[in-house]
PDB file of C-alpha atoms and ligand atoms in Angstrom:
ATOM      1  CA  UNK A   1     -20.574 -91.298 -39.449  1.00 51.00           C
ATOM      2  CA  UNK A   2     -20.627 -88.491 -36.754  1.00 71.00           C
ATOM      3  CA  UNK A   3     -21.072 -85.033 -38.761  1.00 87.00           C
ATOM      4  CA  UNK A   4     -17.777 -82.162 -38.241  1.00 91.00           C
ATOM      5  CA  UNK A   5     -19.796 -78.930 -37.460  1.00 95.00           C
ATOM      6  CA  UNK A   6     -16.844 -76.158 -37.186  1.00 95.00           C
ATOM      7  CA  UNK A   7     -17.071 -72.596 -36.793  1.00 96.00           C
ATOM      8  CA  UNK A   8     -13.890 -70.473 -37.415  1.00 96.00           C
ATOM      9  CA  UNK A   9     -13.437 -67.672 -34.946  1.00 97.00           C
ATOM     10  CA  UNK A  10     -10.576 -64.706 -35.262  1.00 96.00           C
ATOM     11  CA  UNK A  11     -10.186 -60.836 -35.652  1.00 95.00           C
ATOM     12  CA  UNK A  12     -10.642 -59.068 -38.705  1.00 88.00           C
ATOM     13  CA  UNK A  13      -7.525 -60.639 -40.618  1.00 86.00           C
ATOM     14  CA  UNK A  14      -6.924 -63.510 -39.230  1.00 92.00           C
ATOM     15  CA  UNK A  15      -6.859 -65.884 -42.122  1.00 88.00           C
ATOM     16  CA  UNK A  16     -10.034 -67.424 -41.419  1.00 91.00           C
ATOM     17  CA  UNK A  17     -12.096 -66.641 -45.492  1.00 87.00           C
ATOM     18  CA  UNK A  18      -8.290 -68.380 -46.719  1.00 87.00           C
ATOM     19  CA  UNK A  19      -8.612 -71.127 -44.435  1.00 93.00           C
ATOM     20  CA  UNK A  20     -12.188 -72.010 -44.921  1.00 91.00           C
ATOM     21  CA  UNK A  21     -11.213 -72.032 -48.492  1.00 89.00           C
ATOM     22  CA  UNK A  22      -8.492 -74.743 -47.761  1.00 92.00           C
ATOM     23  CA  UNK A  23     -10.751 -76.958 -45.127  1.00 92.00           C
ATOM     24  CA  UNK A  24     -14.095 -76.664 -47.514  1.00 89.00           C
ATOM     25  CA  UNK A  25     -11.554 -78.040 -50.701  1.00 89.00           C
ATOM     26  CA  UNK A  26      -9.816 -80.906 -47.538  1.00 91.00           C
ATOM     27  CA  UNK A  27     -13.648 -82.306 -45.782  1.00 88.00           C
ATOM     28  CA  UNK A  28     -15.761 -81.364 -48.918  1.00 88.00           C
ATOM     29  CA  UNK A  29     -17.824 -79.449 -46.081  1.00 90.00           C
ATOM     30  CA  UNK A  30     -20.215 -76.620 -47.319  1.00 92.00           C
ATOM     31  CA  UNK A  31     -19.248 -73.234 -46.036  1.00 91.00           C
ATOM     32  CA  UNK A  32     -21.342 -70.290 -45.349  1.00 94.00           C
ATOM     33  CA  UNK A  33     -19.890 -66.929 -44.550  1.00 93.00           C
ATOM     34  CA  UNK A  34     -22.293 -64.639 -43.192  1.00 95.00           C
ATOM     35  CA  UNK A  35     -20.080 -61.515 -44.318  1.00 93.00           C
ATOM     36  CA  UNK A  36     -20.088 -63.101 -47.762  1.00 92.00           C
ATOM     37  CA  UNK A  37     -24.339 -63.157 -47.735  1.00 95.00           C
ATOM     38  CA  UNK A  38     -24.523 -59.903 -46.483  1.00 96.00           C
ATOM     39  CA  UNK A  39     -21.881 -58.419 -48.790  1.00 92.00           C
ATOM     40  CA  UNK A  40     -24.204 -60.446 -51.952  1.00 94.00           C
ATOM     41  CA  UNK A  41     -27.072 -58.723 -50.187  1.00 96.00           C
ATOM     42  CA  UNK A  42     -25.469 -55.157 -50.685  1.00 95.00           C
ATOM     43  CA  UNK A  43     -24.021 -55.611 -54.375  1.00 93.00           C
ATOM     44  CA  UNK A  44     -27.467 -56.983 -55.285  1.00 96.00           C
ATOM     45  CA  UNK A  45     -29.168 -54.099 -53.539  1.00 96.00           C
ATOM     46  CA  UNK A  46     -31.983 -56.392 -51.953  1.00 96.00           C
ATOM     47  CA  UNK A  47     -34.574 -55.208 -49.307  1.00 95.00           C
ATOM     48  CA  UNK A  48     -31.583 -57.135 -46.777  1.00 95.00           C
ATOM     49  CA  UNK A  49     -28.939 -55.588 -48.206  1.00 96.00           C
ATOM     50  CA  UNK A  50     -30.662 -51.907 -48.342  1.00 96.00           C
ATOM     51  CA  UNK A  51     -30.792 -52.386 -44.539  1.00 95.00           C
ATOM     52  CA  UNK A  52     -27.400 -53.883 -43.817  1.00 96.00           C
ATOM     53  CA  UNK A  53     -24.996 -51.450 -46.634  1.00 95.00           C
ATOM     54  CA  UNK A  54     -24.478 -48.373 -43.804  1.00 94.00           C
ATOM     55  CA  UNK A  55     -23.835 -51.180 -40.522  1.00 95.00           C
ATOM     56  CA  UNK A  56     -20.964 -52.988 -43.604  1.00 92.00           C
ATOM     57  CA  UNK A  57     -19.711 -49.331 -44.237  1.00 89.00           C
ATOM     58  CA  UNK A  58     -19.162 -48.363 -40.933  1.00 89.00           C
ATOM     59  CA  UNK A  59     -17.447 -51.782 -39.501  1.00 88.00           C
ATOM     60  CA  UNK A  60     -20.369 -51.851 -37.134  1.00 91.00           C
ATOM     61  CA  UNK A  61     -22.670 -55.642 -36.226  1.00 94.00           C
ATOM     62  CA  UNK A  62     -25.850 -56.511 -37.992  1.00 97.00           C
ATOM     63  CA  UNK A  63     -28.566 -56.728 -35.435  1.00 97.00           C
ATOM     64  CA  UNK A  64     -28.307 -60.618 -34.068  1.00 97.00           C
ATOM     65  CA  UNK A  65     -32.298 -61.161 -35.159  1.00 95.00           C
ATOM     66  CA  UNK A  66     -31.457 -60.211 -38.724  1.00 95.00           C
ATOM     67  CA  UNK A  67     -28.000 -62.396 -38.538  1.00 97.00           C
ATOM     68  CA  UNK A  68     -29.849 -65.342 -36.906  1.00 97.00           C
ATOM     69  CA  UNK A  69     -33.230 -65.175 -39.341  1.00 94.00           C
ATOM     70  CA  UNK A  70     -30.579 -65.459 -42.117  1.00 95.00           C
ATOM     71  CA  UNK A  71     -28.147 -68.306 -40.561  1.00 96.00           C
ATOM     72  CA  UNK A  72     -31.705 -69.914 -39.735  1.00 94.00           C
ATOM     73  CA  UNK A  73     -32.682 -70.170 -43.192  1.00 94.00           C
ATOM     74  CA  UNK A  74     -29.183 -71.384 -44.470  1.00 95.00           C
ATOM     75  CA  UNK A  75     -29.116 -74.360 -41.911  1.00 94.00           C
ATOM     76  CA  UNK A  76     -32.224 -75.469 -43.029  1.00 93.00           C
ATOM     77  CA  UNK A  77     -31.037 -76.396 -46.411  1.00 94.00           C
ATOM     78  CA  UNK A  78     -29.818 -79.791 -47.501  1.00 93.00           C
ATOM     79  CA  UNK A  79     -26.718 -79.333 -48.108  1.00 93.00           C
ATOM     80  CA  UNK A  80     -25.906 -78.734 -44.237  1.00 92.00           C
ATOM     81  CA  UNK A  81     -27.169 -81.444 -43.080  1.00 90.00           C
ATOM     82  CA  UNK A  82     -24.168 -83.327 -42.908  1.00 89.00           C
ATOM     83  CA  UNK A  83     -21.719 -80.974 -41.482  1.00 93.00           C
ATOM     84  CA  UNK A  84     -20.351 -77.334 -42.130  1.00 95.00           C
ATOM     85  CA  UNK A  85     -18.007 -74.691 -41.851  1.00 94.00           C
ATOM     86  CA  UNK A  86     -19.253 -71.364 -40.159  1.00 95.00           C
ATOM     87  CA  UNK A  87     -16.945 -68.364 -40.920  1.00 93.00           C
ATOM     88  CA  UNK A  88     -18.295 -64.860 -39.593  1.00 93.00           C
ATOM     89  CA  UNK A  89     -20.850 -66.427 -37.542  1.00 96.00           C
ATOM     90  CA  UNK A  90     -21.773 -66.394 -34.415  1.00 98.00           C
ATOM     91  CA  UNK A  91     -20.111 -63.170 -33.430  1.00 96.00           C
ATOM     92  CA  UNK A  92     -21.775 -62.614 -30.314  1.00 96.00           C
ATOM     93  CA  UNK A  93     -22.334 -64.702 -27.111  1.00 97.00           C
ATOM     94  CA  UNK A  94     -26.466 -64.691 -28.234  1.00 97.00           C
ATOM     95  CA  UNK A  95     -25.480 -65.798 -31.686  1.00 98.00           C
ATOM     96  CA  UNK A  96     -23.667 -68.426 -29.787  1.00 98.00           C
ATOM     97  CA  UNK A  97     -26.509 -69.634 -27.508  1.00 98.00           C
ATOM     98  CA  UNK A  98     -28.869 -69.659 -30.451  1.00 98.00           C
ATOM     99  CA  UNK A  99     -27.223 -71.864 -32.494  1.00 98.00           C
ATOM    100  CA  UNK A 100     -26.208 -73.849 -29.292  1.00 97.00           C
ATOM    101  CA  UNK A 101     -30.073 -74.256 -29.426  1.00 97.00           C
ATOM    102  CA  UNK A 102     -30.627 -75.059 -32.364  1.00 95.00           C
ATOM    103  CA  UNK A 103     -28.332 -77.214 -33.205  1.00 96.00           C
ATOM    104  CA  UNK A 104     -29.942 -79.414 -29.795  1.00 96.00           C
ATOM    105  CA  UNK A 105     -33.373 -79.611 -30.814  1.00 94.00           C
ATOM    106  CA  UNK A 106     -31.825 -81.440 -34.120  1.00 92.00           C
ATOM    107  CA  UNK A 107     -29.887 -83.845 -31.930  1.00 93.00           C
ATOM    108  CA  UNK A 108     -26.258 -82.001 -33.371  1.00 94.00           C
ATOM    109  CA  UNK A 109     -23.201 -80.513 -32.141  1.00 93.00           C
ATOM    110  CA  UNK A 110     -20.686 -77.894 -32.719  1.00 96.00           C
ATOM    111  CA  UNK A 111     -17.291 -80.576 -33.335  1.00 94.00           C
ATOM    112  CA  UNK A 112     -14.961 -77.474 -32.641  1.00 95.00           C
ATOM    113  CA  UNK A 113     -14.550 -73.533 -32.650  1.00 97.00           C
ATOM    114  CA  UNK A 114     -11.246 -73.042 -34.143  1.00 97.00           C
ATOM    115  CA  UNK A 115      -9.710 -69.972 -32.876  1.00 97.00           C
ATOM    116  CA  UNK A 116      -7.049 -68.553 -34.988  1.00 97.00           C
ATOM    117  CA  UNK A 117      -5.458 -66.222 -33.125  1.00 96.00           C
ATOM    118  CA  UNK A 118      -3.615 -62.996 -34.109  1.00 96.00           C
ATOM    119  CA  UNK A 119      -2.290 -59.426 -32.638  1.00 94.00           C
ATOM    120  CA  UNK A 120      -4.122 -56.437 -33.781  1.00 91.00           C
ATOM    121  CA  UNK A 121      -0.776 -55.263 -35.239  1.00 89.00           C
ATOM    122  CA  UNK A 122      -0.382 -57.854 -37.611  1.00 91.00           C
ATOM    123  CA  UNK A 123      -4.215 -57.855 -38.444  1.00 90.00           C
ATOM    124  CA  UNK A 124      -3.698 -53.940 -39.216  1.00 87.00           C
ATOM    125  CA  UNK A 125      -0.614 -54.863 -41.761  1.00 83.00           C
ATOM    126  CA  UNK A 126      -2.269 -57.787 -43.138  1.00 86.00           C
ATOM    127  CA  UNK A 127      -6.013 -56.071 -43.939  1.00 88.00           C
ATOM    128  CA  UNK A 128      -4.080 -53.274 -45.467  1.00 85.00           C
ATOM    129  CA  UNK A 129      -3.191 -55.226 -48.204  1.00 90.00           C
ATOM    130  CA  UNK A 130      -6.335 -58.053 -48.785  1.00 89.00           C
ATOM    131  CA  UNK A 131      -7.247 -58.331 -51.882  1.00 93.00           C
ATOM    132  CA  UNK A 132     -10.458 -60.285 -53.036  1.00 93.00           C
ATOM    133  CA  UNK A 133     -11.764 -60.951 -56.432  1.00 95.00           C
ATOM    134  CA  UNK A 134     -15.312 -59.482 -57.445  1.00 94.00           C
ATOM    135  CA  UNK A 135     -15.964 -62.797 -59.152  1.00 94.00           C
ATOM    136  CA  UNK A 136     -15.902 -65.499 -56.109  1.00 91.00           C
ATOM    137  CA  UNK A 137     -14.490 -64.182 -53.470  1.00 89.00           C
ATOM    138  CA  UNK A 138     -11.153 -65.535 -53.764  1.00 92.00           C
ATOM    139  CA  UNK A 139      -8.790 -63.916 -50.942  1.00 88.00           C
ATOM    140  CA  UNK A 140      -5.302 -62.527 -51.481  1.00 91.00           C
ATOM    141  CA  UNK A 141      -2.803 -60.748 -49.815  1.00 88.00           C
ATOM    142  CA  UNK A 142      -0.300 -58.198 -51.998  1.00 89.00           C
ATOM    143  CA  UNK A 143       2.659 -58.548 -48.745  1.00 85.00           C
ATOM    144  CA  UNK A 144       2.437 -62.686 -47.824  1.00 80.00           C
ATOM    145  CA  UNK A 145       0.149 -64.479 -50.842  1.00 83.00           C
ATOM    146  CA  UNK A 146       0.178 -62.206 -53.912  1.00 93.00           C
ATOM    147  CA  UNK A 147      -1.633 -63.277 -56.838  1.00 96.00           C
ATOM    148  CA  UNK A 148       0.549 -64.362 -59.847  1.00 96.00           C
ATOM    149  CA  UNK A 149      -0.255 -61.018 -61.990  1.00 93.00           C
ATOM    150  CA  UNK A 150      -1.202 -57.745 -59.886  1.00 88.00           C
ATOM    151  CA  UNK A 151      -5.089 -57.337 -59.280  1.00 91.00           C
ATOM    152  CA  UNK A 152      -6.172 -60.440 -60.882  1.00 96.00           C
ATOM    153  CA  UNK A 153      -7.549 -63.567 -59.412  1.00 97.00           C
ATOM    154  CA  UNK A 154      -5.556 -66.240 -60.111  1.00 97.00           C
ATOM    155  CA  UNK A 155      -8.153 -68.986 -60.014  1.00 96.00           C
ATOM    156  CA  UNK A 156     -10.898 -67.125 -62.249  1.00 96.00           C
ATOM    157  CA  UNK A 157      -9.179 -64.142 -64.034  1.00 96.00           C
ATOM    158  CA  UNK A 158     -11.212 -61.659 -62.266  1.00 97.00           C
ATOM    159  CA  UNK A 159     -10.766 -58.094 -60.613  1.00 97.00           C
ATOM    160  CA  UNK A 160      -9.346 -57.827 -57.730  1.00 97.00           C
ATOM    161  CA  UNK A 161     -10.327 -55.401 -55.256  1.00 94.00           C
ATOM    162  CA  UNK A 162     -10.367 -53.740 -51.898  1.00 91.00           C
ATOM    163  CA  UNK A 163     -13.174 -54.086 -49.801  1.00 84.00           C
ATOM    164  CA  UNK A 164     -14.337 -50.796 -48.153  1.00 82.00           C
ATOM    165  CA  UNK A 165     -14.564 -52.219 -44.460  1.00 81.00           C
ATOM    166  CA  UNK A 166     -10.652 -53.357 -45.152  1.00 87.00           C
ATOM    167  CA  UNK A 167     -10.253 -48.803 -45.000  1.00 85.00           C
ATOM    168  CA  UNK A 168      -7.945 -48.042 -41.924  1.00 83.00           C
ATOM    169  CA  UNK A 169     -11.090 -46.421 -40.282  1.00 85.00           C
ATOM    170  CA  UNK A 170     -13.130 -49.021 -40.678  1.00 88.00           C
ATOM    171  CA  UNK A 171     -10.468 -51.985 -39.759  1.00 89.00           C
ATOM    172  CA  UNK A 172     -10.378 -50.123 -36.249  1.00 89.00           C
ATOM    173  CA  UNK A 173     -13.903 -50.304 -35.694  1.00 90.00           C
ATOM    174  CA  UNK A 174     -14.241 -54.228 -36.394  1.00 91.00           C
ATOM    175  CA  UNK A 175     -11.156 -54.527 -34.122  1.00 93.00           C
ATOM    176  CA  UNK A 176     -13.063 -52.693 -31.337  1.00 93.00           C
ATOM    177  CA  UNK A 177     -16.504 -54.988 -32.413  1.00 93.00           C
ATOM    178  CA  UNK A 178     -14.228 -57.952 -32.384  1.00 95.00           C
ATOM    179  CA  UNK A 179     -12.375 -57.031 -28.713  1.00 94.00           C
ATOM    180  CA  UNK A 180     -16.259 -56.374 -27.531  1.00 95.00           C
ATOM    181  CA  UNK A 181     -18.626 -58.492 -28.885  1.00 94.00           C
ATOM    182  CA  UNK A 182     -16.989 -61.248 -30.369  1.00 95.00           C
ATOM    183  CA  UNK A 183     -13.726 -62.475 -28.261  1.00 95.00           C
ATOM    184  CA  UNK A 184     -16.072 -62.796 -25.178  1.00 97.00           C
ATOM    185  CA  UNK A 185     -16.734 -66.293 -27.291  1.00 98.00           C
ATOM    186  CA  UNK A 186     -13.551 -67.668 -26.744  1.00 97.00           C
ATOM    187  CA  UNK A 187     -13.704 -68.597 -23.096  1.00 97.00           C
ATOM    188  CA  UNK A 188     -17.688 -69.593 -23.965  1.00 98.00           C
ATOM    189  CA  UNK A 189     -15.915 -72.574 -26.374  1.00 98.00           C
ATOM    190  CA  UNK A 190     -13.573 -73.007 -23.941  1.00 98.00           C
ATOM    191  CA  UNK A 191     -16.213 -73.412 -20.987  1.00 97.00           C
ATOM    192  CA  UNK A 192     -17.853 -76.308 -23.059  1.00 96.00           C
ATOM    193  CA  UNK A 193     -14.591 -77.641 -24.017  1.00 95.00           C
ATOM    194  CA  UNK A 194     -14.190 -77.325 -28.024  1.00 95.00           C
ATOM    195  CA  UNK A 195     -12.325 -74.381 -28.386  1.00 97.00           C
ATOM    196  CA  UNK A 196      -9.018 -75.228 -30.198  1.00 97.00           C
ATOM    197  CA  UNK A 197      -6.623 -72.880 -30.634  1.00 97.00           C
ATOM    198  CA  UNK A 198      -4.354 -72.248 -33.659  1.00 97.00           C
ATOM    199  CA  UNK A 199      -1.452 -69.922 -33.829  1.00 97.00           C
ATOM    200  CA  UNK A 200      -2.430 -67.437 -36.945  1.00 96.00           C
ATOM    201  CA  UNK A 201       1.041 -65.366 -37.321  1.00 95.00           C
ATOM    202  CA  UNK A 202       2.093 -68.385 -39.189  1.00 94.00           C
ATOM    203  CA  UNK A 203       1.964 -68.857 -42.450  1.00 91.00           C
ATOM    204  CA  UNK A 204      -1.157 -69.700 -44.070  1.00 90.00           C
ATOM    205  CA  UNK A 205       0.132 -73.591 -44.987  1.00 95.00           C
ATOM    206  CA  UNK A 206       1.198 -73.715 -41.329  1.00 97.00           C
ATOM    207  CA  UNK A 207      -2.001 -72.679 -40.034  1.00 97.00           C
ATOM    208  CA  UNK A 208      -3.799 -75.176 -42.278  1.00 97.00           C
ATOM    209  CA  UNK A 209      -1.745 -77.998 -41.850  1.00 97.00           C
ATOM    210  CA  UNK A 210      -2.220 -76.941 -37.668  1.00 97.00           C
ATOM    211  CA  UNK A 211      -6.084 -77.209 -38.343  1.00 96.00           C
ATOM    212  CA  UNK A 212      -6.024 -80.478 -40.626  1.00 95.00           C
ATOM    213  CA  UNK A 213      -4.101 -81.750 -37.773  1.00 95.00           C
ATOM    214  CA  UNK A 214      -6.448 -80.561 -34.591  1.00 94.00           C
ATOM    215  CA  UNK A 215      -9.507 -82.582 -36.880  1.00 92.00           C
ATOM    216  CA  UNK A 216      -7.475 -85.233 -37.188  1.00 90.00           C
ATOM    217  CA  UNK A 217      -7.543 -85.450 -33.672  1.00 91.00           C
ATOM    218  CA  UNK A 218     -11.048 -84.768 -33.466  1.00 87.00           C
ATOM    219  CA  UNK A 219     -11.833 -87.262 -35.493  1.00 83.00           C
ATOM    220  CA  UNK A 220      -9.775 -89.673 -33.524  1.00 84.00           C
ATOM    221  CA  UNK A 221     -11.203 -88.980 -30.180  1.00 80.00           C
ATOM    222  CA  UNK A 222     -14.580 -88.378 -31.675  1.00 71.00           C
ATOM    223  CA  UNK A 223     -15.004 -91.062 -34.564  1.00 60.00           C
ATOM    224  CA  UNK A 224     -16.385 -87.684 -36.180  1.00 56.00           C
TER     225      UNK A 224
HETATM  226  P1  LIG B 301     -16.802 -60.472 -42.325  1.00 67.24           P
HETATM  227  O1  LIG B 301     -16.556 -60.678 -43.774  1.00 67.24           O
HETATM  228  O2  LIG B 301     -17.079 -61.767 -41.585  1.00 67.24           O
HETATM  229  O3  LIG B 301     -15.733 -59.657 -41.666  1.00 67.24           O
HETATM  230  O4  LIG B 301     -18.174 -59.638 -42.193  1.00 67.24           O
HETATM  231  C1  LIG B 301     -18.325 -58.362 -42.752  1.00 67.24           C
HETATM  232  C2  LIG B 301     -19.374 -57.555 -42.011  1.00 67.24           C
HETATM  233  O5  LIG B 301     -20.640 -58.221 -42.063  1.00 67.24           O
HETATM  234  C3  LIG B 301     -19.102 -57.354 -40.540  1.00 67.24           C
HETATM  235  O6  LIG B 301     -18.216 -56.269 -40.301  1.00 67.24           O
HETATM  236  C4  LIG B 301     -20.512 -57.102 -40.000  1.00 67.24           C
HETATM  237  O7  LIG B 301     -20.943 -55.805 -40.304  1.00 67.24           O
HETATM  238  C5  LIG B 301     -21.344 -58.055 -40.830  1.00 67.24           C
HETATM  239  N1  LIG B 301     -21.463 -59.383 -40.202  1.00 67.24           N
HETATM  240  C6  LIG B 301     -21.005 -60.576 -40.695  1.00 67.24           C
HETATM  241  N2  LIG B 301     -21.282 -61.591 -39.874  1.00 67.24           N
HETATM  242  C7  LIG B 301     -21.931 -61.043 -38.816  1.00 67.24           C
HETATM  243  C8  LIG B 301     -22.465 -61.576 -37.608  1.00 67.24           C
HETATM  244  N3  LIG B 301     -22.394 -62.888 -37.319  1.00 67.24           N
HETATM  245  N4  LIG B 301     -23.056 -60.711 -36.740  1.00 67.24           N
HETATM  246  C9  LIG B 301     -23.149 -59.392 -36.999  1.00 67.24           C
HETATM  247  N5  LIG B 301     -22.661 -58.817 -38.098  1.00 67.24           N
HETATM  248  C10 LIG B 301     -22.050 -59.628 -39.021  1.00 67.24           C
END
């Protein structure tokens, strides 16, 4: 059976860490979050991580040859090989084209680049009050999805915490990155016809069940 190969494209706040939690739980897909291996990189101050801490501080990109050396490396594990879910990643138009070529030469395809779409208002309220547990990740949101008891993760008891790129300062300079480098992307998906896009002021179980239902779709047209 045809493989789903998605990537997950928004601002800063969009949704898309809660959302890739949802689809990886729905297709059994493996995820990989490049913001997540970076952010591993930092807390377990490797050679990477010394490198990448200030560029995470400041809200700034990671170089594409160190992003694409480590997305490289992930793809070529077993895992992947039948399908994924790319959050974080690419970012940039040359991100895009390399793993456009890459995925070629191995006879794949992206299925779909899921936009979710949101106003930099709403992303500004929303970061403002993410929440993410220093255990696994888990994502939560003290205005629309609070966890049961403040600054604990519901799923493994952990902390909770505030990351430092979710700092107002910060937030505006991955907005800016995001209006710069990374929405450029949207009209290359939608130039080679698999951009989808999904309206993310909803709420979180309508933006899922608007995803399940664009696969569905895919799936349909596709056989994916
Ligand atoms: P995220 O959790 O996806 O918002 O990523 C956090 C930070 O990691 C970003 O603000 C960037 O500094 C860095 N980062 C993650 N993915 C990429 C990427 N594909 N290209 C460049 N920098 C990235």
């Amino acid at each position: 059976m045809p493989e789903l190969n998605l990537i997950l494209i928004g601002p800063p706040g969009a949704g898309k860490g809660t959302q890739a939690d949802r689809l990886r739980e729905d297709f059994k897909l493996p995820f990989i979050s490049t913001g997540d291996i970076f952010r591993a990189h930092v807390k377990n101050e490797t050679e990477l991580g010394k490198q990448v801490k200030s560029i995470l501080d400041s809200g700034g990109l990671v170089p594409d040859e160190l992003v694409l050396e480590i997305v490289a490396g992930r793809l070529d594990e077993d895992d992947v090989q039948d399908g994924f879910i790319l959050d974080g990643f690419p970012r940039t138009i040359p991100q895009a084209e390399a793993l456009n070529e890459r995925l070629q030469k191995e006879g794949r395809r992206l299925t779909a680049a899921i936009l979710i779409d949101v106003p930099d208002e709403e992303v500004i309220k929303r970061i403002s009050g993410r929440r993410q547990c220093v255990k696994n990740g888990h994502i939560y949101n003290v205005h629309f999805d609070p966890p049961k008891n403040e600054d604990m993760c519901d799923q493994d008891g952990s902390r909770l915490i505030q990351r430092d790129d979710d700092k107002p300062d910060v937030v505006a300079k991955r907005l800016k990155e995001y209006q710069d480098s990374t929405s450029p992307l949207i009209d290359f998906y939608d130039r080679e016809g698999i951009l989808r896009r999904i309206d993310g002021t909803r709420s979180a179980t309508e933006v899922h069940d608007h995803i399940r239902a664009v696969i569905a779709t895919l799936r349909l047209e596709d056989n994916v």
